[in-house]
GROMACS .gro file of C-alpha atoms in nm:
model
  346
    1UNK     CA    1  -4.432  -0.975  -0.896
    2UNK     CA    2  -4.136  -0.726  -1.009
    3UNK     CA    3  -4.142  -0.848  -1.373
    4UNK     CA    4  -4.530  -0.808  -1.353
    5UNK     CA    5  -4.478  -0.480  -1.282
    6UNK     CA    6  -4.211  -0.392  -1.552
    7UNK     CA    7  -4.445  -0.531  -1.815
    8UNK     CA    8  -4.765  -0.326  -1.700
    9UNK     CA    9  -4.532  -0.015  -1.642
   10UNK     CA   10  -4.407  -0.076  -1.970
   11UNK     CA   11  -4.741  -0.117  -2.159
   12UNK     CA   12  -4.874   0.165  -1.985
   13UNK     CA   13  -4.616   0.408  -2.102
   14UNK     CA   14  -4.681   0.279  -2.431
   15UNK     CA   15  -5.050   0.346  -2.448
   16UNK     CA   16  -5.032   0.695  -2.289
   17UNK     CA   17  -4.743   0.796  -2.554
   18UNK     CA   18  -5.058   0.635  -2.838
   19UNK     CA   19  -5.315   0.852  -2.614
   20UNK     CA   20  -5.120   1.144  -2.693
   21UNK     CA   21  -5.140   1.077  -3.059
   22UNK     CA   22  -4.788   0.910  -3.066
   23UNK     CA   23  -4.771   0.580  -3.279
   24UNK     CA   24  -4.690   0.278  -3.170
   25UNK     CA   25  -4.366   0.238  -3.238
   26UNK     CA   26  -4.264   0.570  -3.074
   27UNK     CA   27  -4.449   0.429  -2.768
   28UNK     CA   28  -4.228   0.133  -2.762
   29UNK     CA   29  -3.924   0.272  -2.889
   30UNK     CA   30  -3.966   0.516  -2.552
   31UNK     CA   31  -4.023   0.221  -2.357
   32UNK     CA   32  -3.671   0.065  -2.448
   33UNK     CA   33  -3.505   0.376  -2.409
   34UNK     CA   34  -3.648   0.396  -2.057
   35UNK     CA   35  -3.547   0.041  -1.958
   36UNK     CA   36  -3.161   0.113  -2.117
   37UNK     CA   37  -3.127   0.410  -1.830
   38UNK     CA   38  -3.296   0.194  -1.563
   39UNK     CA   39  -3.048  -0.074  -1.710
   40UNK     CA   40  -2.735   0.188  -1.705
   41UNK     CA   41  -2.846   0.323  -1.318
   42UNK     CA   42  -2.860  -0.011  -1.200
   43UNK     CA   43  -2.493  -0.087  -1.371
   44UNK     CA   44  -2.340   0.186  -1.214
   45UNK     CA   45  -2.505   0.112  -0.853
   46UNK     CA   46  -2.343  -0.225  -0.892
   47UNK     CA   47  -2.004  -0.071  -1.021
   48UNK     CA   48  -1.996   0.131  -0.696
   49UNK     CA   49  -2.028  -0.187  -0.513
   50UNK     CA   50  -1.827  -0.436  -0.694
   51UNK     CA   51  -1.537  -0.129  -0.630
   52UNK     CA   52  -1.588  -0.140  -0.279
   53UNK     CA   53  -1.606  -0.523  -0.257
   54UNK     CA   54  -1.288  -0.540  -0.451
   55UNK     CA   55  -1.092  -0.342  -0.210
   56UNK     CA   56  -1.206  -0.524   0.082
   57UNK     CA   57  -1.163  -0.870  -0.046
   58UNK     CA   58  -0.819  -0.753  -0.139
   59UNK     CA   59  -0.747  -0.629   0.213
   60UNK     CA   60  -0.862  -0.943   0.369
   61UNK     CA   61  -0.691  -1.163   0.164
   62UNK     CA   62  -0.345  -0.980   0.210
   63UNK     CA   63  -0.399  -0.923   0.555
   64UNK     CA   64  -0.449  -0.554   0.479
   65UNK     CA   65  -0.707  -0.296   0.639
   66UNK     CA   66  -0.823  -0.230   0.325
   67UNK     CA   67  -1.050   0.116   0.313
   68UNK     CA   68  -1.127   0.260   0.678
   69UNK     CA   69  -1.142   0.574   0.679
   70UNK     CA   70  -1.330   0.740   0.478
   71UNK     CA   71  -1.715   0.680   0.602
   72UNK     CA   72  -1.831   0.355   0.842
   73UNK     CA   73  -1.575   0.067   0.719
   74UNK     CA   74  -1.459   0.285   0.416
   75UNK     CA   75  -1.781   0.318   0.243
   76UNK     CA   76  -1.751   0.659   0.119
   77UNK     CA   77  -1.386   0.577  -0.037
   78UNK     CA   78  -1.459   0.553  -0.355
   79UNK     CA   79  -1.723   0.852  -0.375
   80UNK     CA   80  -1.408   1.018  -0.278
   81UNK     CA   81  -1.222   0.897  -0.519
   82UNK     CA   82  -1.441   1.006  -0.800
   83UNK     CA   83  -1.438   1.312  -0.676
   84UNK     CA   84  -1.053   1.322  -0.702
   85UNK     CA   85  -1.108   1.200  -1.056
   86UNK     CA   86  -1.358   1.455  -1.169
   87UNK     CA   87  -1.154   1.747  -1.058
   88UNK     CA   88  -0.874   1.627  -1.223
   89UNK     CA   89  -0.722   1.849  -1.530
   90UNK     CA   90  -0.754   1.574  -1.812
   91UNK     CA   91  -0.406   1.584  -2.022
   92UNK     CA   92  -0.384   1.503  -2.401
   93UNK     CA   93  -0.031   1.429  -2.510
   94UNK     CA   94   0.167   1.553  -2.803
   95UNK     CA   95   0.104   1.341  -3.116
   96UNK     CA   96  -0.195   1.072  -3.047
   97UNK     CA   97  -0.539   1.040  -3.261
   98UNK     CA   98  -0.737   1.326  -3.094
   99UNK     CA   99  -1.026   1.191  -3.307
  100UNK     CA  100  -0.949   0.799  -3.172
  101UNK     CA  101  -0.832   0.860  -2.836
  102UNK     CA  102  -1.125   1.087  -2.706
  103UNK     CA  103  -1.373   0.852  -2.857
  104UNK     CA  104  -1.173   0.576  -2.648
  105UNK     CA  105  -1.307   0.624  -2.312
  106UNK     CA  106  -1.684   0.690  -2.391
  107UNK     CA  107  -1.713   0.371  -2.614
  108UNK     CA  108  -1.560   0.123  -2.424
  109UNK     CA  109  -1.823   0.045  -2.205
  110UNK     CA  110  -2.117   0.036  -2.461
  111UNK     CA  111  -2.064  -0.344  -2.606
  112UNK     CA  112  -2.093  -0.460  -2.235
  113UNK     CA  113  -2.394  -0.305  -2.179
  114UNK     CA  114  -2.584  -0.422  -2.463
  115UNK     CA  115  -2.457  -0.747  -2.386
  116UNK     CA  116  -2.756  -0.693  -2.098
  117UNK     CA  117  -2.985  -0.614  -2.352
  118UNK     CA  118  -3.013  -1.080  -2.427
  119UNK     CA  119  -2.934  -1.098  -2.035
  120UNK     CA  120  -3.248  -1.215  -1.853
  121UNK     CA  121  -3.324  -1.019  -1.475
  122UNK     CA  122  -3.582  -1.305  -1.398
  123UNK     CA  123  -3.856  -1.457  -1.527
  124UNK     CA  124  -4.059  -1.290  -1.844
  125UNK     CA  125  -3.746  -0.946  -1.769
  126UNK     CA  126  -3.508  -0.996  -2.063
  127UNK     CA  127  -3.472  -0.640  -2.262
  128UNK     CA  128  -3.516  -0.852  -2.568
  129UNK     CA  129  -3.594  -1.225  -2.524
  130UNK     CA  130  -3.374  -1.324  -2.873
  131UNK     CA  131  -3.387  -1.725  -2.977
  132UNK     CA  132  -2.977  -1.618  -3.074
  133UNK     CA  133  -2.927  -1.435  -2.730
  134UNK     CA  134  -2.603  -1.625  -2.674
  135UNK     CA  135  -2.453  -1.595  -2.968
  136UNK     CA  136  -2.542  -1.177  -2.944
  137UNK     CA  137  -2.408  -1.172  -2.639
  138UNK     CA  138  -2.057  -1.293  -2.740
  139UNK     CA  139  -2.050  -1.085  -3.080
  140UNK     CA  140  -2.137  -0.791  -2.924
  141UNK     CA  141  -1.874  -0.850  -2.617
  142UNK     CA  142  -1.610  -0.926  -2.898
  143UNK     CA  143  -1.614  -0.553  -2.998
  144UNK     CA  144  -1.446  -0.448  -2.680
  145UNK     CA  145  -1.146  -0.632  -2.823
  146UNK     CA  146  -1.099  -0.398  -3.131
  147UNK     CA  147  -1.201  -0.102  -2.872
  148UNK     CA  148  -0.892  -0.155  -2.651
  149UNK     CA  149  -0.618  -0.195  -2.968
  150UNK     CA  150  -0.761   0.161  -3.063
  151UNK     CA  151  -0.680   0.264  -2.703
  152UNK     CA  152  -0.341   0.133  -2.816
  153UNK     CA  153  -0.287   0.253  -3.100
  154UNK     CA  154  -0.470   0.621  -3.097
  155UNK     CA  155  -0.200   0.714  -2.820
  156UNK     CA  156   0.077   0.657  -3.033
  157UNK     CA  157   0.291   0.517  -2.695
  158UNK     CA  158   0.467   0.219  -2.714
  159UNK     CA  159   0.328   0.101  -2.382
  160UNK     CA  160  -0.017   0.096  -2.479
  161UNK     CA  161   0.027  -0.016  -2.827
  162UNK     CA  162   0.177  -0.333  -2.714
  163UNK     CA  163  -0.079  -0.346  -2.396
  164UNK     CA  164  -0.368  -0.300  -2.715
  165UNK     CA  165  -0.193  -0.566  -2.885
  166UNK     CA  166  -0.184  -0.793  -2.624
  167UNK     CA  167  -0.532  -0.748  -2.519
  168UNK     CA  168  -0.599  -0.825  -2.895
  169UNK     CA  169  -0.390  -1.161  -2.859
  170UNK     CA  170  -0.572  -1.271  -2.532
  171UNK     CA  171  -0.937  -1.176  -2.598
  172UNK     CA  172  -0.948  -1.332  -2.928
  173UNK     CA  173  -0.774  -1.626  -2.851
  174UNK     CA  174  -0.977  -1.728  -2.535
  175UNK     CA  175  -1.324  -1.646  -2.702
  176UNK     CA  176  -1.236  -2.004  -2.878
  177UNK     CA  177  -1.232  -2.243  -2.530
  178UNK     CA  178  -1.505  -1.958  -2.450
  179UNK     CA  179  -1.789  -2.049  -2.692
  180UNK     CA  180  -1.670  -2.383  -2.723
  181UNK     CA  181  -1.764  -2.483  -2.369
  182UNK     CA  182  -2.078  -2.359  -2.374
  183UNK     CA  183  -2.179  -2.561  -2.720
  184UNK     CA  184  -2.252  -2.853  -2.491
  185UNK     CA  185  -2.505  -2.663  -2.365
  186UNK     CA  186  -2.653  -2.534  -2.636
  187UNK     CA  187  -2.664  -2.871  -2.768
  188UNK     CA  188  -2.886  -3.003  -2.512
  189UNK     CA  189  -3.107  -2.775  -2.492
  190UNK     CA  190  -3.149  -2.699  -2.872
  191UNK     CA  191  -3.139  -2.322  -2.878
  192UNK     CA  192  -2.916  -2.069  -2.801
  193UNK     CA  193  -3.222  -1.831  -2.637
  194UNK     CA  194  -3.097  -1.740  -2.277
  195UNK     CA  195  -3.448  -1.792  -2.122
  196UNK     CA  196  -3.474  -2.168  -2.286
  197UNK     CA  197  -3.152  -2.234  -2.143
  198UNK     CA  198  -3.277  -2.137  -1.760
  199UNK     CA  199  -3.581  -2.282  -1.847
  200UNK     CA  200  -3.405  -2.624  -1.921
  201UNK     CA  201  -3.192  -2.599  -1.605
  202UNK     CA  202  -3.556  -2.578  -1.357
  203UNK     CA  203  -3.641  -2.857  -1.533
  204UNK     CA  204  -3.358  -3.101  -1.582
  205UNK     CA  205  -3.096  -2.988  -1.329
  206UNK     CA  206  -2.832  -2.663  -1.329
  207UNK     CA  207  -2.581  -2.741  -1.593
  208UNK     CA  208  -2.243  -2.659  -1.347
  209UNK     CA  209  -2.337  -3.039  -1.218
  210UNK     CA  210  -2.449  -3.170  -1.562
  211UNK     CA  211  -2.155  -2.995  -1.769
  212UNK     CA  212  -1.877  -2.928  -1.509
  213UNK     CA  213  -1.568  -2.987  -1.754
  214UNK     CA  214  -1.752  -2.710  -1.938
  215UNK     CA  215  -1.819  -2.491  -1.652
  216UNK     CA  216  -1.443  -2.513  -1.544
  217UNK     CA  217  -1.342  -2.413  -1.894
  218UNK     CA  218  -1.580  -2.099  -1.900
  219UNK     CA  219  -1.426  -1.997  -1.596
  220UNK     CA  220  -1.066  -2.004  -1.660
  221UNK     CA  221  -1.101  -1.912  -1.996
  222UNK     CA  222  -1.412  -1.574  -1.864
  223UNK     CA  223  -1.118  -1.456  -1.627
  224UNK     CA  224  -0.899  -1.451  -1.893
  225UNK     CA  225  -1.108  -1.284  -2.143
  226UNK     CA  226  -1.219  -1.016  -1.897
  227UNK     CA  227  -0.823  -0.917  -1.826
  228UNK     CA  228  -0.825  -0.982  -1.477
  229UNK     CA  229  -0.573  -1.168  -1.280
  230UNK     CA  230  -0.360  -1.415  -1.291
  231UNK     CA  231  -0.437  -1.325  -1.657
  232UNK     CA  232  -0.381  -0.973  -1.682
  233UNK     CA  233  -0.139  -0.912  -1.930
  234UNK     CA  234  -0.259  -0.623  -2.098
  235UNK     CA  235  -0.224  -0.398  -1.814
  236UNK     CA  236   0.106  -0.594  -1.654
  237UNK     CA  237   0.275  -0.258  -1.452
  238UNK     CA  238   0.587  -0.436  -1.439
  239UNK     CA  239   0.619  -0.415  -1.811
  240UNK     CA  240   0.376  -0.148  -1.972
  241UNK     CA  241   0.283   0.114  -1.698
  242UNK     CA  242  -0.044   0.039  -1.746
  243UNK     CA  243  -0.097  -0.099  -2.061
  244UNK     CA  244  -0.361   0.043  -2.312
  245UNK     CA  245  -0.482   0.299  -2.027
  246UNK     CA  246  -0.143   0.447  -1.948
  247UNK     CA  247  -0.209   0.784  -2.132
  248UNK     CA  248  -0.559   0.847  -1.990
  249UNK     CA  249  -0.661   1.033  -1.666
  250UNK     CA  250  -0.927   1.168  -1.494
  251UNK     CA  251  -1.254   1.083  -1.588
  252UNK     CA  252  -1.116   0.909  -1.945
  253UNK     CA  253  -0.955   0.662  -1.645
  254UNK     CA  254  -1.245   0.625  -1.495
  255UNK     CA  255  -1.460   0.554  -1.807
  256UNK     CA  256  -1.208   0.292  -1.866
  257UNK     CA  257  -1.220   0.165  -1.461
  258UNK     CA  258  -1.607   0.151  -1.562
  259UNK     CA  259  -1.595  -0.073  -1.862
  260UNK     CA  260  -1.403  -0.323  -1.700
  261UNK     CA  261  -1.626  -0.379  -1.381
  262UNK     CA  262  -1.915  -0.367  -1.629
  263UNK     CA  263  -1.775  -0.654  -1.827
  264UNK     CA  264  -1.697  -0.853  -1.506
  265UNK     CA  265  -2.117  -0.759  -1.391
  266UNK     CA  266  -2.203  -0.884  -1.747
  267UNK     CA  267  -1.952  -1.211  -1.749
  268UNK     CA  268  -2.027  -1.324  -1.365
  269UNK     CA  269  -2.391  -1.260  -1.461
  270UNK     CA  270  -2.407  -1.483  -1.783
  271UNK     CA  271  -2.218  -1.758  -1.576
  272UNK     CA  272  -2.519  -1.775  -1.324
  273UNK     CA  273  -2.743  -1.783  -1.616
  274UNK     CA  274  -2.586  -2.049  -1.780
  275UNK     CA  275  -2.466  -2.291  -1.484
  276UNK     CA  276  -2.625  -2.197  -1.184
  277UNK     CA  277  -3.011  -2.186  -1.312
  278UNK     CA  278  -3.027  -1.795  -1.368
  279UNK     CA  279  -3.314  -1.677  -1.147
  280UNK     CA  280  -3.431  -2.034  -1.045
  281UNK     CA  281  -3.451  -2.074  -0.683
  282UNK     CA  282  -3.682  -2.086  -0.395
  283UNK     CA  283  -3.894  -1.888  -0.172
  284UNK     CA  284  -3.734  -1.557  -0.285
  285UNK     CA  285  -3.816  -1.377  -0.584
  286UNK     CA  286  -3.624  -1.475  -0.940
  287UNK     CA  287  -3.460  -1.100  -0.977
  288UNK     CA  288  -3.290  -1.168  -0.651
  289UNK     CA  289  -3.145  -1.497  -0.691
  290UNK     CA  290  -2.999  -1.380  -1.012
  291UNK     CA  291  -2.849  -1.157  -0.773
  292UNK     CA  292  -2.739  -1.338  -0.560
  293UNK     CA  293  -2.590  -1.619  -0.802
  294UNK     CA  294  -2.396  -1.314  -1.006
  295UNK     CA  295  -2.237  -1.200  -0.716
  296UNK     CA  296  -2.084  -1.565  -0.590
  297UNK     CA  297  -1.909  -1.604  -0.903
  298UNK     CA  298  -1.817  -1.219  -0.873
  299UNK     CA  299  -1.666  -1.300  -0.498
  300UNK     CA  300  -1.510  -1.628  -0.696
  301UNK     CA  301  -1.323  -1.404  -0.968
  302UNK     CA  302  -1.187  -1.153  -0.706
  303UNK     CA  303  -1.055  -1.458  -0.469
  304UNK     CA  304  -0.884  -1.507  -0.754
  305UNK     CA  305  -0.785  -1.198  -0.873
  306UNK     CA  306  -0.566  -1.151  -0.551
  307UNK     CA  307  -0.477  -1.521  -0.475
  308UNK     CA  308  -0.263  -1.628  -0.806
  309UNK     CA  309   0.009  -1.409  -0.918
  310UNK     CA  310   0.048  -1.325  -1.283
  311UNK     CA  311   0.146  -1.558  -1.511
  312UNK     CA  312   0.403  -1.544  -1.807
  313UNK     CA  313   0.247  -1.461  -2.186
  314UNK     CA  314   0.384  -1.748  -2.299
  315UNK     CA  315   0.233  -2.002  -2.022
  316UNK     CA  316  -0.083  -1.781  -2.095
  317UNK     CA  317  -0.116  -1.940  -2.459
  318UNK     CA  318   0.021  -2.259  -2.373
  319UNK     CA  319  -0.311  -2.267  -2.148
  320UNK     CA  320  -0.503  -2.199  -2.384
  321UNK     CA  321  -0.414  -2.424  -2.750
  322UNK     CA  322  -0.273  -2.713  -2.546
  323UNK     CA  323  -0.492  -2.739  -2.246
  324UNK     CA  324  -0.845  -2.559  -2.265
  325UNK     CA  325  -0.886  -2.599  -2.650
  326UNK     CA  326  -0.871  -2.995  -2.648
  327UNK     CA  327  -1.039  -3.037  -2.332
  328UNK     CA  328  -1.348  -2.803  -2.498
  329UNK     CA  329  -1.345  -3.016  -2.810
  330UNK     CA  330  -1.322  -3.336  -2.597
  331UNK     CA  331  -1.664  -3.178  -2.390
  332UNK     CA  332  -1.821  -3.118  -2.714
  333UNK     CA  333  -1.767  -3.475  -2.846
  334UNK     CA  334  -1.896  -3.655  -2.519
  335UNK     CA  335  -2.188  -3.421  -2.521
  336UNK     CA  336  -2.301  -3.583  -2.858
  337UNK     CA  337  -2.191  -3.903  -2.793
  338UNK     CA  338  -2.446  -3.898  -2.486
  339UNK     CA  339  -2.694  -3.732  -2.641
  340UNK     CA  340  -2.686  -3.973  -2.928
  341UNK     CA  341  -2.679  -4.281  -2.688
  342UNK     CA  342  -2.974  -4.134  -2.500
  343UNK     CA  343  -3.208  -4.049  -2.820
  344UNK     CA  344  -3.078  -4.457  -2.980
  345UNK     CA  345  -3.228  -4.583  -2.601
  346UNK     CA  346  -3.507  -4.357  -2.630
   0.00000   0.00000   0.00000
């Protein structure tokens, strides 16, 4: 088994750094650094991917060609693209936080990735299998918030300052119908450890059939915290260019391109953990169906993305204090009311 293999690997690393006359904790401590650049390679395999998939999906769904000409159906594209990007002169306007907007584009993508740090690849292949996973998982992704209004702010543009504050504005306010749909879950399975969780779902059932008022509230309100259409405000072009990324190019874009497909990896892949049974499935092996579960709610997102048009500000937090709000509160409260009835019975 892959995870087998991981932990041997891991151990043996471990005692040949001790053979050497390396203490323990240097051996492990070079173990985790190894599995955060196995973790960071396999992010940006699937960020090439995910790119590639986007365009396509877009092209079908607006009966466009999408890419075709670059490489056999366009795959080379965006390798091409990069390549525009890195030979790009990088500009840095008059006026903005050198200090701030430099540090921008090589932090943004960093709370994301240790979000996969509590993220389990299978069975016994979480980084660090925390009983508080969950609730790591959404403090750390909360950073990214305070991330993009420095983008805003640092390049002392109008544009972005109001695409930073608007990012602010959404993210914060839709981490509320966020964590509150998922408490339902948490209650019934008495621990916020992301393992438990799956473990709970092989047992009992997956929780999109056993929660689905909460499961349609994580996704409406994951769309919206991730920026992405009908929900992207931040970056509206009608209105602000490009938002809190108008004043970068070159590769500070394309650090920021990166964070975002890394935080729609990390959000697609704690839906299958949470709803769809993580790696639970049969015949093939756990790490796969993890797989294969992240990237249906990844095709789900980008049907989306290019299906709805954007939607007004206002509407957006209408949505969310008058609709998603109660209806996560009303979850919550039948949760315990059935859990209650079923331990009185029991």
């Amino acid at each position: 088994m892959l995870n087998n293999l991981f932990i041997n690997m891991g151990g043996a690393i471990s005692e040949w750094i001790v053979g050497l006359g390396g203490s323990q904790m240097l051996g492990d401590w070079i173990v985790r650094i190894l599995a955060a650049v196995v973790i960071l390679v396999f992010l940006l395999c699937n960020v090439i991917v995910l790119v590639y998939l986007e365009r396509k999906f877009s092209g079908f769904y607006q009966e466009r060609l999408g890419p075709n000409r670059v490489g056999p159906a366009g795959i080379f594209q965006l390798f091409m693209d990069i390549l525009k990007l890195v030979s790009k002169n990088t500009y840095t306007p008059k006026n903005v936080d050198k200090l701030l907007y430099n540090l921008v584009p090589l932090v943004v993508f960093i709370p994301t990735m240790l979000c996969f740090m509590v993220l389990p690849f299978g069975a016994g292949m979480s980084m660090v299998d925390s009983d508080v996973g969950l609730l790591f998982y959404f403090a750390v992704s909360g950073l990214t918030t305070f991330i993009l209004l420095t983008s805003g702010w640092a390049a002392n543009n109008k544009y972005t300052l109001m695409g930073g504050m608007r990012a602010t504005l959404q993210m914060i306010s839709y981490e509320i119908p966020l964590i509150f749909s998922v408490i339902g879950i948490v209650m019934i399975c008495g621990s916020m450890n992301l393992n438990e969780i799956v473990q709970n779902q092989i047992d009992h059932g997956w929780f999109i059939w056993r929660q689905p008022l909460a499961f349609i509230i994580f996704l409406v309100a994951s769309t919206a915290e991730m920026n992405r259409n009908p929900f992207d405000l931040p970056e509206g072009e009608q209105e602000l260019v490009a938002g809190y990324q108008t004043e970068y190019s070159g590769m500070r874009f394309a650090f920021m391109y990166l964070g975002e497909y890394v935080a729609l990896l990390a959000m697609c892949w704690l839906s299958a953990v949470l709803f769809l049974g993580g790696w639970h499935g049969p015949i093939l092996p756990g790490w796969i169906w993890i797989i294969i579960k992240t990237y249906v709610f990844v095709f789900i997102n980008m049907w989306i993305r290019w299906t709805y048009p954007r939607i007004r500000i206002d509407h957006l937090m209408k949505l969310n204090w008058k609709v998603l709000i109660p209806l996560a509160i009303a979850n919550m409260t039948i949760t315990g009311i059935a859990l209650r009835l079923v331990q009185t019975l029991a």
